């Protein structure tokens, strides 16, 4: 969408570089990050990469911290040195979810390693830029993917296809606002455009999500309908406890 808006864009990636026409960049390679930013001299840096998979976070906490927190500190410092504005895409998991909805200034209390490292990344970005950066917190996302498990939204299809076993319970109390990545891209574009127009008045934390709310159970029912799978009531049970 940035390219469609007439902006010159250099995208980076690691495992999917060949498919997306991206520049290869390993976020664990500090020197490579510094070299890229000093060479390209961008006006704005959008840092959207993260290790968010729960199983990977738990299995490799050190790598999770390097990617989500340490790399963010390096990117923020390099962007600041290059006089580029940093927009760091963070997560609603910097909050524990006990008292939603949350305002941008609410006290953070991450419930897991992913949330903690993203929170640490936020603080690192603020420190490295003297507070002159943007932090965009988003909820659970969905969109184009290679594997169904890449999004916790589409992963729910595993409960209905093949048909879930009798007695399977699905959370029907925790509210979620699943948001399409295309809409997040529009929010990113909007913030970048606002920064270009209004300068340093555009900074700090921002929240963005779809207005529609669902539970895991209601999402699963919708996915079953889309897939054309008839799931009997005694197979998928709403868990309201």
Short mmCIF file of C-alpha atoms in Angstrom, two decimals:
data_model
loop_
_atom_site.label_atom_id
_atom_site.label_comp_id
_atom_site.label_asym_id
_atom_site.label_seq_id
_atom_site.Cartn_x
_atom_site.Cartn_y
_atom_site.Cartn_z
CA UNK A 1 0.00 0.00 0.00
CA UNK A 2 2.91 2.36 0.59
CA UNK A 3 4.14 1.69 -2.93
CA UNK A 4 0.64 2.26 -4.30
CA UNK A 5 0.67 5.59 -2.52
CA UNK A 6 3.69 6.66 -4.53
CA UNK A 7 6.30 6.07 -1.84
CA UNK A 8 9.69 4.49 -2.46
CA UNK A 9 9.77 1.37 -0.30
CA UNK A 10 12.53 -1.06 0.65
CA UNK A 11 11.05 -4.15 2.25
CA UNK A 12 13.07 -6.67 4.25
CA UNK A 13 12.57 -10.27 5.23
CA UNK A 14 14.41 -13.47 5.98
CA UNK A 15 12.65 -16.75 5.19
CA UNK A 16 10.38 -15.37 2.44
CA UNK A 17 12.74 -13.03 0.65
CA UNK A 18 12.60 -14.82 -2.72
CA UNK A 19 8.81 -14.80 -2.85
CA UNK A 20 8.25 -11.19 -1.99
CA UNK A 21 11.09 -9.39 -3.76
CA UNK A 22 12.47 -8.32 -0.41
CA UNK A 23 15.95 -7.46 0.84
CA UNK A 24 17.40 -10.16 3.08
CA UNK A 25 17.91 -9.01 6.66
CA UNK A 26 18.55 -11.09 9.78
CA UNK A 27 17.32 -9.21 12.85
CA UNK A 28 19.94 -11.01 14.93
CA UNK A 29 22.69 -9.40 12.82
CA UNK A 30 23.26 -6.00 14.42
CA UNK A 31 25.83 -4.84 11.87
CA UNK A 32 23.58 -5.75 8.94
CA UNK A 33 20.78 -3.63 10.41
CA UNK A 34 23.07 -0.64 10.88
CA UNK A 35 24.53 -1.00 7.38
CA UNK A 36 21.13 -1.20 5.70
CA UNK A 37 19.77 1.91 7.41
CA UNK A 38 22.94 3.93 6.91
CA UNK A 39 22.94 2.99 3.21
CA UNK A 40 19.25 3.52 2.46
CA UNK A 41 18.81 6.63 4.67
CA UNK A 42 15.01 6.24 4.88
CA UNK A 43 12.60 8.93 6.08
CA UNK A 44 10.49 6.38 7.98
CA UNK A 45 11.25 2.89 9.29
CA UNK A 46 8.30 0.57 9.92
CA UNK A 47 9.40 -2.29 12.16
CA UNK A 48 6.74 -4.98 11.98
CA UNK A 49 8.77 -8.18 12.45
CA UNK A 50 8.43 -10.29 15.59
CA UNK A 51 8.60 -13.77 17.03
CA UNK A 52 5.04 -14.24 18.23
CA UNK A 53 4.47 -18.01 18.02
CA UNK A 54 3.84 -19.24 21.59
CA UNK A 55 5.63 -22.54 21.09
CA UNK A 56 8.71 -20.83 19.64
CA UNK A 57 8.75 -18.18 22.37
CA UNK A 58 8.67 -20.84 25.07
CA UNK A 59 11.19 -23.11 23.37
CA UNK A 60 13.65 -20.32 22.49
CA UNK A 61 13.25 -17.46 24.99
CA UNK A 62 16.71 -16.09 24.23
CA UNK A 63 16.03 -15.81 20.51
CA UNK A 64 12.59 -14.35 21.21
CA UNK A 65 14.18 -11.59 23.26
CA UNK A 66 16.80 -10.93 20.58
CA UNK A 67 14.18 -10.54 17.86
CA UNK A 68 11.45 -8.72 19.78
CA UNK A 69 13.45 -6.51 22.13
CA UNK A 70 17.18 -6.38 21.34
CA UNK A 71 16.73 -5.97 17.57
CA UNK A 72 14.18 -3.23 18.18
CA UNK A 73 16.74 -1.34 20.25
CA UNK A 74 19.29 -1.61 17.42
CA UNK A 75 16.76 -0.60 14.74
CA UNK A 76 15.55 2.35 16.81
CA UNK A 77 19.09 3.62 17.43
CA UNK A 78 20.09 3.19 13.78
CA UNK A 79 16.90 4.89 12.57
CA UNK A 80 17.44 7.79 14.96
CA UNK A 81 21.02 8.18 13.75
CA UNK A 82 19.80 8.21 10.15
CA UNK A 83 17.21 10.87 11.12
CA UNK A 84 14.38 8.50 10.26
CA UNK A 85 11.13 8.22 12.21
CA UNK A 86 10.51 4.76 13.65
CA UNK A 87 7.04 3.20 13.72
CA UNK A 88 7.21 0.04 15.84
CA UNK A 89 4.32 -2.40 15.42
CA UNK A 90 3.62 -3.84 18.85
CA UNK A 91 0.80 -5.87 20.38
CA UNK A 92 -2.16 -5.71 22.73
CA UNK A 93 -0.41 -8.48 24.68
CA UNK A 94 1.56 -5.82 26.54
CA UNK A 95 -1.66 -5.79 28.64
CA UNK A 96 -2.91 -8.74 30.68
CA UNK A 97 -6.46 -8.63 29.32
CA UNK A 98 -8.08 -8.45 32.75
CA UNK A 99 -9.71 -5.02 32.28
CA UNK A 100 -10.27 -4.27 28.59
CA UNK A 101 -10.60 -2.09 26.62
CA UNK A 102 -7.23 -0.40 27.18
CA UNK A 103 -6.21 3.17 26.45
CA UNK A 104 -2.76 3.95 25.11
CA UNK A 105 -1.56 5.36 28.43
CA UNK A 106 -2.78 2.46 30.59
CA UNK A 107 -0.25 0.59 32.69
CA UNK A 108 1.23 -2.42 30.94
CA UNK A 109 1.26 -5.89 32.48
CA UNK A 110 2.32 -8.51 29.90
CA UNK A 111 0.86 -12.00 30.55
CA UNK A 112 3.53 -13.97 28.70
CA UNK A 113 7.05 -13.87 27.25
CA UNK A 114 5.85 -12.57 23.90
CA UNK A 115 4.08 -9.65 25.53
CA UNK A 116 7.00 -8.94 27.84
CA UNK A 117 9.57 -8.83 25.05
CA UNK A 118 7.34 -6.61 22.91
CA UNK A 119 6.87 -4.31 25.91
CA UNK A 120 10.63 -4.24 26.36
CA UNK A 121 10.94 -3.44 22.66
CA UNK A 122 8.61 -0.47 23.13
CA UNK A 123 10.72 0.86 25.99
CA UNK A 124 13.92 0.33 23.98
CA UNK A 125 12.46 2.29 21.05
CA UNK A 126 11.42 5.15 23.31
CA UNK A 127 14.85 5.27 24.96
CA UNK A 128 16.82 5.15 21.70
CA UNK A 129 14.76 7.88 20.03
CA UNK A 130 14.20 10.12 23.03
CA UNK A 131 10.50 9.38 22.71
CA UNK A 132 10.27 10.59 19.12
CA UNK A 133 8.84 7.37 17.70
CA UNK A 134 5.49 5.73 17.06
CA UNK A 135 4.20 2.54 18.67
CA UNK A 136 1.23 0.89 16.99
CA UNK A 137 -0.41 -1.80 19.13
CA UNK A 138 -2.56 -4.29 17.25
CA UNK A 139 -4.64 -7.35 18.26
CA UNK A 140 -4.64 -10.86 16.84
CA UNK A 141 -4.24 -10.66 13.06
CA UNK A 142 -5.28 -12.67 10.03
CA UNK A 143 -4.78 -12.42 6.29
CA UNK A 144 -2.90 -14.09 3.42
CA UNK A 145 -0.69 -16.93 4.68
CA UNK A 146 1.18 -20.06 3.65
CA UNK A 147 0.13 -22.27 6.53
CA UNK A 148 -3.16 -22.25 8.40
CA UNK A 149 -1.40 -22.21 11.78
CA UNK A 150 0.31 -18.88 11.04
CA UNK A 151 -2.67 -17.01 12.49
CA UNK A 152 -4.46 -17.99 15.68
CA UNK A 153 -7.67 -17.01 13.86
CA UNK A 154 -7.34 -19.38 10.91
CA UNK A 155 -5.81 -22.03 13.18
CA UNK A 156 -9.30 -22.46 14.66
CA UNK A 157 -10.22 -24.29 11.46
CA UNK A 158 -8.46 -27.29 12.98
CA UNK A 159 -11.39 -27.56 15.39
CA UNK A 160 -13.87 -28.05 12.57
CA UNK A 161 -11.98 -29.49 9.63
CA UNK A 162 -11.88 -32.39 10.03
CA UNK A 163 -14.88 -32.27 12.33
CA UNK A 164 -14.02 -31.68 15.95
CA UNK A 165 -14.35 -34.52 18.44
CA UNK A 166 -17.42 -34.70 20.62
CA UNK A 167 -17.10 -32.62 23.78
CA UNK A 168 -14.49 -30.15 22.47
CA UNK A 169 -14.77 -26.91 24.42
CA UNK A 170 -13.99 -23.46 23.04
CA UNK A 171 -13.57 -20.26 25.05
CA UNK A 172 -16.76 -18.18 24.90
CA UNK A 173 -15.91 -15.44 27.39
CA UNK A 174 -12.69 -13.71 26.33
CA UNK A 175 -13.41 -10.99 23.78
CA UNK A 176 -11.14 -10.69 20.75
CA UNK A 177 -11.00 -8.18 17.91
CA UNK A 178 -9.34 -10.07 15.04
CA UNK A 179 -8.07 -7.61 12.46
CA UNK A 180 -7.06 -8.08 8.84
CA UNK A 181 -3.45 -7.25 8.00
CA UNK A 182 -4.64 -5.13 5.09
CA UNK A 183 -6.46 -2.84 7.50
CA UNK A 184 -3.37 -2.62 9.69
CA UNK A 185 -1.39 -1.64 6.58
CA UNK A 186 -3.85 1.23 6.04
CA UNK A 187 -3.35 2.33 9.65
CA UNK A 188 0.43 2.26 9.15
CA UNK A 189 0.08 4.32 5.97
CA UNK A 190 -2.15 6.80 7.78
CA UNK A 191 0.35 7.27 10.60
CA UNK A 192 3.25 7.67 8.19
CA UNK A 193 1.29 10.26 6.20
CA UNK A 194 0.34 12.12 9.38
CA UNK A 195 3.97 12.18 10.49
CA UNK A 196 5.03 13.57 7.11
CA UNK A 197 2.41 16.33 7.33
CA UNK A 198 2.50 17.20 11.01
CA UNK A 199 6.08 16.37 11.99
CA UNK A 200 7.07 15.67 15.57
CA UNK A 201 3.55 16.14 16.93
CA UNK A 202 2.85 12.60 15.67
CA UNK A 203 4.51 10.26 18.14
CA UNK A 204 3.76 7.99 21.06
CA UNK A 205 1.46 4.96 21.32
CA UNK A 206 -1.54 4.27 19.11
CA UNK A 207 -4.11 1.46 19.25
CA UNK A 208 -5.81 -0.01 16.20
CA UNK A 209 -8.23 -2.91 15.84
CA UNK A 210 -11.38 -3.99 14.07
CA UNK A 211 -14.55 -2.80 15.83
CA UNK A 212 -16.08 -6.28 15.58
CA UNK A 213 -15.75 -8.49 18.65
CA UNK A 214 -15.75 -12.27 18.87
CA UNK A 215 -14.91 -15.11 21.22
CA UNK A 216 -12.92 -18.15 20.16
CA UNK A 217 -16.19 -20.11 20.07
CA UNK A 218 -18.05 -17.60 17.89
CA UNK A 219 -15.08 -17.39 15.51
CA UNK A 220 -14.98 -21.18 15.24
CA UNK A 221 -18.69 -21.31 14.40
CA UNK A 222 -18.17 -18.73 11.64
CA UNK A 223 -15.21 -20.65 10.24
CA UNK A 224 -17.25 -23.87 10.26
CA UNK A 225 -19.98 -22.11 8.29
CA UNK A 226 -17.46 -20.77 5.76
CA UNK A 227 -15.98 -24.25 5.32
CA UNK A 228 -19.43 -25.78 4.97
CA UNK A 229 -18.87 -28.09 7.92
CA UNK A 230 -21.86 -29.02 10.07
CA UNK A 231 -20.60 -29.22 13.66
CA UNK A 232 -23.17 -30.73 16.06
CA UNK A 233 -23.82 -28.83 19.30
CA UNK A 234 -22.46 -31.69 21.38
CA UNK A 235 -19.16 -31.61 19.47
CA UNK A 236 -18.24 -27.94 19.92
CA UNK A 237 -19.28 -26.61 23.33
CA UNK A 238 -19.06 -22.93 24.36
CA UNK A 239 -16.98 -22.60 27.52
CA UNK A 240 -18.19 -19.56 29.46
CA UNK A 241 -16.30 -20.33 32.70
#
